[in-house]
Amino acid sequence: MDGLVEKMDAGGVVMAAALVVVSLYLVLYRLQLTKTHPNEPPIVASPIPFVGHLLGMAFQGGRYVKGLGLRNRGKLIFTLPVPGSRIYMVTDPSLAAAVQRASKALSFTPLVPDITKRVLGLDAATVDIVRQNLDPEPGEQRGFLADIHDMVYAYLGPGDALNQLSFAAATELASQVNAYAAGLPLSEHLPQPHEQAEVQVRTVNLLLWVRHFVAIATARFLYGDDNPIAARPELEEAFWDFDHGLGSLLMNVLPAVTARKPYRGREALAAAFAEYLRAGRHEKLADNSIVRKRVAIALAHGWTLEAAARSEVSFLFAGIVNTATTTFWVVLQIFASAGLLAEVREELWAAYTTTTTTAVVERGETGDDEEEEELLSLSLDHVKTRCPTLLAVFRECLRLGSDNYSTRLVKTDTALAGGRFHLRAGSVVQIAGGAIHADKTIWGPDADEFNPGRFAKLQQQQQQQQQTQTQAGGGGGGGGIHPAAFRAFGGGKTLCPGRHFATHEILAFVAMIVLTFDLEAPPGTAAGAAIVVPGKEDGVLPVHILEPKKDVHVIVRLADGREGPRREQEGGDGWPQRRRRRRRRIVVV
C-alpha cells in the first residue's frame, strides 16, 4: 500500500512538472507573438520560442534565412523574436531600397567594432578607437572608420587609381596564367589519322586551382614581391583556415579552443603582417598605394603596428575570397556548356588583339617543327564592354551564389513605407539577399536555375530604356527588375566599394583562362561527358559567395587557337612536312 502511494506521489510530481513545462512553453510562445508596436512587421514565430530562429541560423546558416524568406514571400518584411531584441527580415526589393536610404537611422557602422574585435582579435584599446565618431555629421570630428570609408570609396571609385589597381591585378594574374601555361607541355607530335594525340595534361581541383592563382596574385599586386605569402607560402593554407572558420570566430566562445583552426590561421597571418609592417616593406610600395594609405590612417588614429597588421588580414580577405570563388563559378559554368563556351570564346576573340610569331624549334626526318607564339593583348575595357555573354554569366553566378544578408542596427525608432512598418530602436534589420535572389516573382519561374540569358535580356531592356529616355529628353519610367533586387554587392551606404575593381579583375581572369586552357571532365567519366556543376554549400554563414557542396576536378590542357590545330604540307604518308605547335601568352594593355 505504501509503495502504491509513493508511486502515485511520484506520478503526481511528474505530471505537475510536465504541466509547468507545458504552461511555461505556452506562455513563452504566446509572448513571442506579442508586438512591441501596433505597426511592427508581422511576427514569424519559432516552435522554440525566442531562441529557435537563432539556433536555425547557427546550424543551417544562410539556408535557414533564405527558407524563411521564401516561405513568407507574401510579407514584405517580418519580425523574428529573439531574446531581448528583434530581427526584422526584409524580402522586398523596394523596401530594401527604403532601408538603404534610411542610413542615419539604420546603420551597419555601430556593429563594426564588435564584429572586428571578434573576427580579427583586436585589443580593447583599438576597439575603443574604432568606436569613436562612428557616424559623424558634416562638420563633426571624424573617426577611424569614417576616414577609412571615404579613402577606400574614393580610391576604388571610377578614376585613375581604380584603373591603375585593375591594370596591376590583371597584369599579375596574366603572369601567373602564362607561367602555368608554359609548364604544360605541347603535344610531342600531331597525330596521324589512326592515332590519338599524346598530349600531357593535369587534373586539378578547380576551386583550389583558381584560389591559388588569386591568392598569389592578390598578395603580390597589393603588398609587393616581399608580401607575407611569398615569404611564407604555408600562409595560403592558413588564410583559408581563417576564412572557413569565420562563423566560429564570430561566436567568440573561447576561440583558441572552439575555433582552433581559424584562430591559428588568423594569428599566423597577423604575425606575418606585423613582421611585414615592422620591416617597413609597405613603404617600398608606390606613394599612392591603397595599403600605404590604410596603414597611415590607422597609425594616425592611434593604432599600434600590430593592430594595423590585423586590419591588413581583413583587407587581404576582401581582395581574395569573393574574387576566387566567383571566378570558380563563372569558369565552371562556361566550361560545363559547349555552346556557352563557344559563344564566350567568340566574344573574347573579337575583344582581343592577336599577334603571332613563328620560329623553327626542331628539325626531324619528317620536316621542320615550328612553334608559334600567339600574343593576346587584353584590354580590360574591351572585355567589360564587348563581351555581353561573359558579363551575363558573371552576374548570374553572383545572383545564384550570393545568399548574403545586409545587416543594420536600428539606432532610433524608425517608420518605413510611410509609417506602415515600425522598427524598434536597438533591434536589427536584415535584407535577405538569398530569398530575394531566389524569388520567382522577381526572376521568373526558373529562378533556381542557371540562366545567364535573363541578364542579357535585362541589359537589352536597359539599353532600350536609355535610348527612349534620351529621345524623350530625359525622364521616363522603367520596367524590368528593381535595382535593389540584385544583392551581390550589397547596397546603400554599405555598397561594396570594390565592386568595380572586382568586376574588372574577375572578367579579365576568366577571359585569360577561357582562351588559354581547355577544361574537361576528369578521367573515369564517359568520353565527351560534360563537367558536372554541383550545388552550393548554403548551410554556412553567407559572408561571401558560397562554395560548392562537392569538389570539382577537371583536366587542364592548353587550348587550340581560334582556327584549331594546324597541319600543313602533308606528305604522301599522311604526316605533315611542317608541323606547327601553338603556345599562347597574355599581355594586358
XYZ file of C-alpha atoms in Angstrom:
589
model
C 0.000 0.000 0.000
C 2.787 2.422 0.916
C 4.544 1.572 -2.363
C 1.410 2.369 -4.307
C 1.097 5.711 -2.546
C 4.714 6.510 -3.305
C 4.189 5.667 -6.984
C 1.100 7.878 -7.097
C 3.014 10.698 -5.443
C 5.895 10.303 -7.921
C 3.450 10.253 -10.811
C 1.829 13.371 -9.460
C 5.170 15.125 -9.303
C 5.929 14.173 -12.915
C 2.501 15.350 -14.045
C 2.896 18.604 -12.171
C 6.348 19.180 -13.645
C 5.072 18.412 -17.144
C 2.165 20.818 -16.599
C 4.576 23.561 -15.513
C 6.809 22.975 -18.555
C 3.857 22.994 -20.956
C 2.410 26.108 -19.315
C 5.759 27.876 -19.483
C 6.154 26.888 -23.135
C 2.678 28.223 -23.982
C 3.379 31.469 -22.138
C 6.690 31.954 -23.946
C 5.178 31.020 -27.304
C 2.352 33.499 -26.755
C 4.788 36.130 -25.525
C 6.902 35.926 -28.692
C 3.779 36.717 -30.714
C 3.232 39.991 -28.815
C 4.045 43.058 -30.871
C 6.049 45.907 -29.364
C 4.140 48.385 -31.544
C 0.866 48.123 -33.468
C 2.717 48.672 -36.743
C 5.567 46.313 -36.031
C 6.043 43.973 -39.038
C 4.180 40.646 -38.829
C 5.802 38.180 -36.447
C 7.043 34.798 -37.655
C 7.141 32.627 -34.542
C 9.574 29.798 -33.949
C 8.486 26.435 -32.478
C 11.215 27.054 -29.903
C 10.258 30.479 -28.547
C 12.802 33.297 -28.869
C 15.878 31.115 -29.457
C 14.623 28.888 -32.296
C 15.496 31.299 -35.092
C 18.969 31.867 -33.667
C 19.528 28.118 -33.487
C 18.352 27.767 -37.077
C 20.815 30.408 -38.247
C 23.622 28.861 -36.226
C 23.120 25.316 -37.514
C 21.729 25.919 -41.018
C 23.385 29.201 -41.925
C 22.035 31.164 -44.861
C 19.772 28.298 -45.925
C 17.591 28.932 -42.864
C 17.137 32.646 -43.553
C 16.522 32.023 -47.244
C 13.902 29.395 -46.417
C 12.132 31.746 -44.015
C 12.034 34.437 -46.667
C 10.649 32.185 -49.382
C 8.026 30.673 -47.077
C 6.881 34.164 -46.128
C 7.125 35.657 -49.600
C 3.841 37.484 -49.194
C 5.264 39.568 -46.342
C 7.472 42.483 -47.432
C 9.127 42.439 -44.030
C 8.620 40.242 -40.964
C 9.783 40.058 -37.371
C 11.860 37.320 -35.750
C 11.592 37.488 -31.939
C 14.949 36.880 -30.235
C 15.960 37.295 -26.572
C 15.767 40.968 -25.628
C 15.527 42.205 -29.213
C 14.030 41.806 -32.680
C 15.388 40.874 -36.106
C 13.432 42.454 -38.940
C 13.852 40.482 -42.170
C 13.283 42.374 -45.438
C 12.364 40.307 -48.514
C 11.063 43.005 -50.874
C 13.457 44.991 -53.125
C 11.505 48.254 -52.827
C 11.548 48.063 -49.045
C 15.227 47.084 -49.166
C 15.874 50.313 -51.053
C 13.989 52.236 -48.346
C 16.183 50.621 -45.666
C 19.279 51.633 -47.625
C 18.113 55.233 -47.899
C 17.500 55.490 -44.131
C 21.240 55.263 -43.430
C 21.208 57.651 -40.462
C 18.623 55.661 -38.501
C 19.552 52.225 -39.867
C 23.304 51.775 -39.885
C 25.814 48.946 -40.103
C 28.605 51.080 -38.651
C 27.725 50.634 -34.929
C 28.100 46.869 -35.393
C 31.618 47.109 -36.838
C 33.636 47.467 -33.597
C 32.298 44.278 -32.028
C 32.499 42.307 -35.298
C 36.117 43.310 -35.931
C 37.032 42.544 -32.335
C 35.684 39.017 -32.694
C 36.922 38.263 -36.210
C 40.321 39.982 -36.129
C 41.113 39.650 -32.425
C 41.613 43.391 -31.920
C 42.634 44.529 -28.453
C 40.349 46.643 -26.273
C 42.276 49.890 -26.838
C 41.993 49.556 -30.619
C 38.292 48.724 -30.418
C 37.770 51.901 -28.355
C 39.438 53.881 -31.149
C 37.159 52.235 -33.724
C 34.083 53.220 -31.660
C 34.920 56.927 -31.743
C 32.863 59.156 -34.077
C 31.367 56.239 -35.959
C 28.771 58.182 -37.993
C 29.859 61.837 -37.921
C 27.606 64.526 -39.314
C 29.108 67.152 -41.649
C 31.432 69.387 -39.629
C 31.792 66.912 -36.747
C 35.083 65.284 -35.787
C 35.793 62.234 -37.877
C 36.772 58.828 -36.554
C 38.867 55.999 -37.963
C 36.005 54.244 -39.724
C 34.803 57.421 -41.410
C 38.307 58.211 -42.721
C 38.902 54.651 -43.932
C 35.453 54.538 -45.540
C 35.968 57.749 -47.504
C 39.501 56.843 -48.614
C 38.567 53.354 -49.828
C 35.427 54.501 -51.652
C 37.335 57.330 -53.335
C 40.277 55.087 -54.255
C 38.161 52.276 -55.690
C 35.638 54.520 -57.397
C 35.924 55.173 -61.155
C 39.146 57.042 -61.882
C 42.894 56.755 -62.328
C 43.534 54.929 -59.026
C 40.988 52.236 -59.889
C 42.393 51.871 -63.404
C 45.942 51.511 -62.094
C 44.960 48.912 -59.499
C 42.877 46.966 -62.044
C 45.780 47.004 -64.505
C 48.209 45.807 -61.810
C 45.871 42.985 -60.795
C 45.244 41.831 -64.362
C 48.949 42.016 -65.202
C 49.865 39.862 -62.206
C 47.147 37.341 -62.997
C 48.352 37.185 -66.605
C 51.855 36.491 -65.328
C 50.535 33.610 -63.203
C 48.482 32.166 -66.070
C 51.350 32.455 -68.547
C 53.752 30.746 -66.142
C 51.321 27.875 -65.584
C 50.667 27.505 -69.304
C 54.412 27.423 -70.005
C 54.651 24.428 -67.703
C 52.063 22.476 -69.702
C 53.958 20.679 -72.497
C 52.648 20.916 -76.014
C 51.924 17.662 -77.856
C 55.002 15.724 -78.869
C 53.600 15.310 -82.361
C 50.434 15.906 -84.265
C 48.599 12.602 -84.666
C 48.173 10.555 -87.767
C 44.548 9.834 -88.630
C 44.628 6.444 -86.872
C 46.363 7.722 -83.707
C 45.286 9.692 -80.648
C 47.311 12.751 -79.698
C 49.798 12.195 -76.890
C 49.076 15.410 -75.018
C 50.303 15.766 -71.469
C 47.629 17.204 -69.171
C 46.994 17.846 -65.490
C 43.990 17.062 -63.341
C 43.207 19.711 -60.734
C 40.629 20.610 -58.120
C 39.135 23.593 -59.933
C 38.348 25.691 -56.850
C 41.800 25.161 -55.315
C 43.424 25.827 -58.694
C 41.642 29.165 -59.102
C 42.208 30.087 -55.453
C 45.941 29.645 -55.764
C 46.164 31.978 -58.753
C 44.107 34.645 -56.976
C 45.872 34.365 -53.604
C 49.372 34.623 -55.062
C 48.466 37.415 -57.479
C 46.482 39.470 -54.937
C 49.196 39.322 -52.287
C 51.735 40.447 -54.879
C 49.894 43.347 -56.504
C 48.702 44.684 -53.137
C 51.785 44.093 -50.974
C 54.636 43.729 -53.454
C 57.113 40.952 -54.136
C 58.055 40.835 -50.436
C 54.496 40.103 -49.334
C 53.884 37.703 -46.421
C 52.548 34.848 -48.567
C 55.575 34.989 -50.868
C 57.844 34.847 -47.800
C 55.846 32.040 -46.167
C 53.811 30.006 -48.713
C 52.196 27.963 -45.931
C 50.173 31.070 -45.061
C 47.983 30.409 -48.076
C 46.511 27.391 -46.291
C 46.293 29.387 -43.043
C 44.298 32.032 -44.926
C 41.642 29.516 -45.993
C 41.509 28.038 -42.495
C 40.707 31.548 -41.270
C 38.078 32.068 -43.968
C 36.274 28.796 -43.335
C 36.023 29.449 -39.599
C 34.652 32.995 -39.583
C 31.337 31.845 -38.134
C 33.107 30.179 -35.210
C 35.230 33.265 -34.595
C 32.112 35.443 -34.573
C 30.663 33.259 -31.806
C 33.747 34.238 -29.778
C 33.415 31.477 -27.194
C 36.995 30.571 -26.242
C 38.044 30.797 -29.927
C 41.504 29.326 -29.243
C 39.667 26.123 -28.279
C 36.323 26.122 -30.106
C 37.666 27.672 -33.340
C 41.159 26.258 -33.249
C 41.997 26.133 -36.981
C 40.663 29.584 -37.951
C 42.142 31.060 -34.778
C 45.581 29.670 -35.564
C 45.276 30.727 -39.179
C 44.365 34.265 -38.185
C 47.171 34.532 -35.658
C 49.728 33.233 -38.178
C 48.595 35.808 -40.736
C 48.571 38.618 -38.171
C 52.112 37.764 -37.057
C 53.328 37.687 -40.664
C 51.762 41.073 -41.462
C 53.196 42.535 -38.250
C 56.652 41.422 -39.376
C 55.964 42.879 -42.843
C 54.997 46.284 -41.401
C 57.785 46.386 -38.801
C 60.325 45.772 -41.566
C 58.870 48.736 -43.459
C 58.156 46.683 -46.573
C 54.898 48.536 -47.136
C 56.915 51.748 -47.512
C 58.510 50.302 -50.645
C 55.114 50.376 -52.348
C 54.063 53.309 -54.531
C 53.237 56.517 -52.679
C 49.580 56.274 -53.711
C 49.276 52.604 -52.747
C 45.981 51.833 -51.027
C 47.864 49.709 -48.479
C 50.111 52.621 -47.512
C 47.060 54.860 -47.178
C 45.275 52.321 -44.969
C 48.250 51.872 -42.658
C 48.824 55.629 -42.439
C 45.212 56.268 -41.415
C 45.337 53.534 -38.768
C 48.563 54.878 -37.234
C 47.270 58.460 -37.353
C 44.283 57.408 -35.248
C 46.473 55.742 -32.634
C 46.529 52.139 -33.761
C 49.623 50.131 -32.955
C 51.536 48.497 -35.793
C 50.394 45.089 -34.527
C 46.746 46.164 -34.658
C 47.240 47.595 -38.160
C 48.647 44.214 -39.180
C 45.400 42.542 -38.105
C 43.466 45.041 -40.180
C 45.514 44.046 -43.231
C 44.389 40.447 -42.726
C 40.833 41.673 -43.351
C 41.927 43.644 -46.426
C 43.664 40.604 -47.913
C 40.465 38.667 -47.207
C 38.436 41.270 -49.102
C 40.829 41.054 -52.036
C 40.874 37.276 -52.386
C 37.769 35.421 -51.261
C 34.937 36.689 -53.472
C 37.214 37.044 -56.494
C 38.406 33.441 -56.227
C 35.013 31.858 -55.581
C 33.150 33.902 -58.196
C 35.816 33.140 -60.801
C 35.412 29.444 -59.985
C 31.662 29.527 -60.645
C 31.966 31.577 -63.845
C 34.690 29.335 -65.280
C 32.800 26.190 -64.257
C 29.515 27.265 -65.825
C 31.226 28.284 -69.074
C 33.168 25.042 -69.493
C 30.186 22.919 -68.434
C 28.337 24.003 -71.599
C 29.991 23.572 -75.002
C 27.597 26.064 -76.575
C 28.200 28.707 -73.931
C 31.967 28.166 -74.155
C 31.905 28.690 -77.922
C 29.822 31.853 -77.555
C 32.050 33.369 -74.874
C 35.215 32.489 -76.789
C 33.866 34.105 -79.923
C 33.212 37.323 -77.985
C 36.669 37.241 -76.430
C 38.455 36.658 -79.719
C 36.732 39.756 -81.043
C 37.826 41.728 -77.974
C 41.496 40.683 -78.104
C 44.254 41.845 -80.401
C 46.388 38.941 -81.628
C 49.989 38.934 -82.809
C 51.650 35.719 -83.993
C 55.364 34.946 -84.301
C 56.799 31.688 -85.650
C 60.175 30.036 -85.036
C 61.681 26.698 -86.044
C 62.218 24.809 -82.799
C 63.093 21.324 -84.061
C 64.161 19.610 -87.274
C 63.337 15.961 -87.811
C 63.121 13.369 -90.533
C 59.574 14.370 -91.385
C 60.385 18.044 -91.755
C 60.551 21.207 -89.650
C 58.598 21.605 -86.417
C 57.571 25.171 -85.793
C 56.316 26.691 -82.562
C 54.014 29.657 -82.830
C 53.564 32.169 -80.046
C 50.251 33.944 -80.069
C 50.466 37.192 -78.153
C 46.976 38.133 -76.965
C 46.640 41.782 -75.956
C 43.901 42.127 -73.350
C 42.069 45.412 -72.823
C 40.089 45.488 -69.563
C 37.624 47.942 -71.071
C 37.050 45.768 -74.141
C 36.342 42.669 -72.073
C 33.787 44.525 -69.987
C 32.071 46.388 -72.839
C 32.338 43.976 -75.787
C 31.545 40.646 -74.134
C 27.853 40.769 -73.103
C 27.531 36.993 -72.716
C 30.518 36.817 -70.373
C 29.120 39.715 -68.341
C 25.718 37.999 -68.152
C 27.322 34.755 -66.911
C 29.217 36.749 -64.277
C 26.059 38.415 -62.986
C 24.055 35.199 -62.980
C 26.765 33.410 -60.991
C 26.684 36.258 -58.468
C 22.900 36.005 -58.184
C 22.947 32.266 -57.614
C 25.963 32.318 -55.298
C 25.073 35.295 -53.094
C 22.849 34.407 -50.129
C 24.225 37.276 -48.053
C 22.038 39.374 -45.799
C 22.879 43.032 -45.332
C 22.645 43.866 -41.637
C 21.923 47.187 -39.948
C 21.279 48.346 -36.379
C 18.094 50.313 -35.753
C 19.557 53.362 -33.964
C 16.236 55.122 -33.372
C 12.578 54.140 -33.710
C 12.003 54.193 -37.462
C 8.942 54.152 -39.699
C 9.142 52.578 -43.154
C 6.772 52.657 -46.127
C 5.049 55.833 -44.992
C 4.525 54.584 -41.453
C 3.190 51.189 -42.443
C 6.023 49.437 -40.598
C 7.550 50.432 -37.265
C 11.092 49.300 -36.374
C 12.046 49.444 -32.696
C 15.332 51.060 -31.660
C 18.018 48.576 -30.610
C 16.763 45.922 -32.997
C 18.488 44.597 -36.105
C 17.196 44.776 -39.680
C 18.498 42.381 -42.330
C 17.910 42.376 -46.079
C 17.552 38.702 -47.033
C 19.630 38.582 -50.211
C 19.279 34.820 -50.623
C 15.491 34.974 -50.517
C 15.349 37.926 -52.924
C 17.737 36.227 -55.365
C 15.578 33.069 -55.362
C 12.195 34.823 -55.589
C 10.391 33.538 -58.674
C 8.068 36.534 -58.698
C 11.159 38.658 -59.366
C 13.422 36.463 -61.503
C 10.895 34.181 -63.181
C 9.877 30.525 -62.786
C 13.450 29.357 -63.470
C 14.938 31.433 -60.633
C 16.579 28.312 -59.154
C 18.354 27.538 -62.419
C 21.456 28.943 -64.101
C 20.241 31.114 -66.966
C 22.553 33.972 -67.983
C 20.040 34.920 -70.656
C 17.978 36.709 -68.008
C 20.752 39.290 -67.577
C 21.358 39.564 -71.313
C 17.663 40.397 -71.661
C 17.853 42.906 -68.804
C 20.825 44.596 -70.418
C 18.924 44.953 -73.694
C 15.913 46.399 -71.857
C 18.118 48.907 -70.052
C 19.743 49.998 -73.300
C 16.348 50.430 -74.967
C 15.076 52.381 -71.950
C 18.095 54.697 -72.063
C 17.557 55.318 -75.778
C 13.879 56.056 -75.181
C 14.664 58.475 -72.343
C 17.306 60.215 -74.451
C 14.911 60.646 -77.360
C 12.226 61.907 -74.960
C 14.604 64.403 -73.391
C 15.103 62.514 -70.123
C 12.705 61.275 -67.506
C 10.619 58.244 -68.236
C 9.775 55.262 -66.157
C 11.324 51.863 -66.004
C 10.226 48.298 -66.212
C 12.140 45.162 -65.525
C 13.682 44.240 -62.188
C 14.128 46.619 -59.266
C 17.810 47.619 -58.890
C 17.792 46.583 -55.210
C 16.834 43.014 -56.187
C 20.438 42.278 -57.144
C 22.165 41.957 -53.768
C 25.611 40.576 -54.669
C 27.375 43.847 -53.810
C 25.018 44.961 -51.030
C 23.506 48.401 -51.340
C 23.195 51.888 -49.912
C 25.945 53.150 -47.649
C 27.400 49.631 -47.405
C 27.518 49.110 -51.171
C 30.745 47.216 -51.806
C 33.461 49.785 -52.582
C 35.432 47.206 -54.550
C 32.634 46.216 -56.956
C 34.190 47.983 -59.972
C 37.612 46.541 -59.249
C 36.228 43.048 -58.629
C 34.291 43.133 -61.906
C 37.405 44.165 -63.868
C 39.573 41.558 -62.178
C 37.168 38.620 -62.430
C 36.212 39.233 -66.065
C 39.863 39.610 -67.051
C 40.902 36.465 -65.184
C 38.067 34.419 -66.671
C 38.993 35.682 -70.143
C 42.588 34.548 -69.640
C 41.516 31.069 -68.536
C 38.952 30.622 -71.320
C 41.396 31.486 -74.119
C 44.466 29.802 -72.650
C 43.135 26.468 -71.415
C 40.692 23.709 -72.198
C 38.995 22.200 -69.138
C 37.410 18.782 -69.453
C 35.719 16.201 -67.256
C 38.288 14.086 -65.384
C 39.378 10.512 -66.146
C 36.733 7.937 -65.356
C 33.862 9.896 -66.900
C 32.359 8.992 -70.232
C 34.153 10.340 -73.284
C 32.795 13.753 -74.169
C 30.782 13.996 -70.944
C 30.114 17.493 -69.669
C 31.603 18.773 -66.446
C 29.044 18.416 -63.660
C 28.061 21.598 -61.792
C 27.374 20.809 -58.096
C 25.051 22.713 -55.816
C 26.277 25.422 -53.475
C 27.122 24.872 -49.818
C 24.404 27.067 -48.303
C 24.466 25.665 -44.767
C 27.110 28.143 -43.631
C 27.202 31.791 -42.646
C 26.964 33.547 -46.045
C 29.708 36.116 -45.546
C 30.802 35.780 -49.186
C 29.967 33.939 -52.401
C 29.129 30.363 -51.478
C 31.448 27.484 -52.322
C 30.348 24.222 -53.995
C 28.997 21.291 -51.999
C 31.331 18.902 -53.810
C 34.820 19.225 -55.222
C 35.058 19.693 -58.977
C 38.043 18.044 -60.655
C 38.917 18.855 -64.257
C 41.609 18.076 -66.800
C 43.614 21.150 -67.801
C 45.254 21.248 -71.212
C 46.374 24.045 -73.492
C 43.630 25.363 -75.756
C 43.959 25.335 -79.522
C 43.954 28.588 -81.433
C 40.874 30.086 -82.965
C 41.359 28.046 -86.144
C 42.235 24.836 -84.289
C 45.432 22.757 -84.675
C 47.337 23.490 -87.867
C 48.605 20.765 -90.232
C 50.386 21.917 -93.327
C 52.026 20.465 -96.444
C 51.010 16.856 -95.926
C 53.268 14.228 -97.454
C 52.164 11.022 -99.090
C 52.330 9.067 -95.828
C 49.851 11.321 -94.044
C 52.452 13.175 -91.970
C 52.775 16.932 -92.435
C 56.116 18.084 -93.735
C 55.835 21.101 -91.441
C 54.110 20.899 -88.059
C 53.139 23.946 -86.042
C 52.660 23.889 -82.288
C 50.962 26.889 -80.748
C 51.732 28.485 -77.407
C 49.739 31.455 -76.196
C 50.762 34.353 -73.970
C 48.542 37.054 -72.451
C 49.588 40.682 -72.075
C 47.436 43.406 -70.529
C 47.268 46.737 -72.334
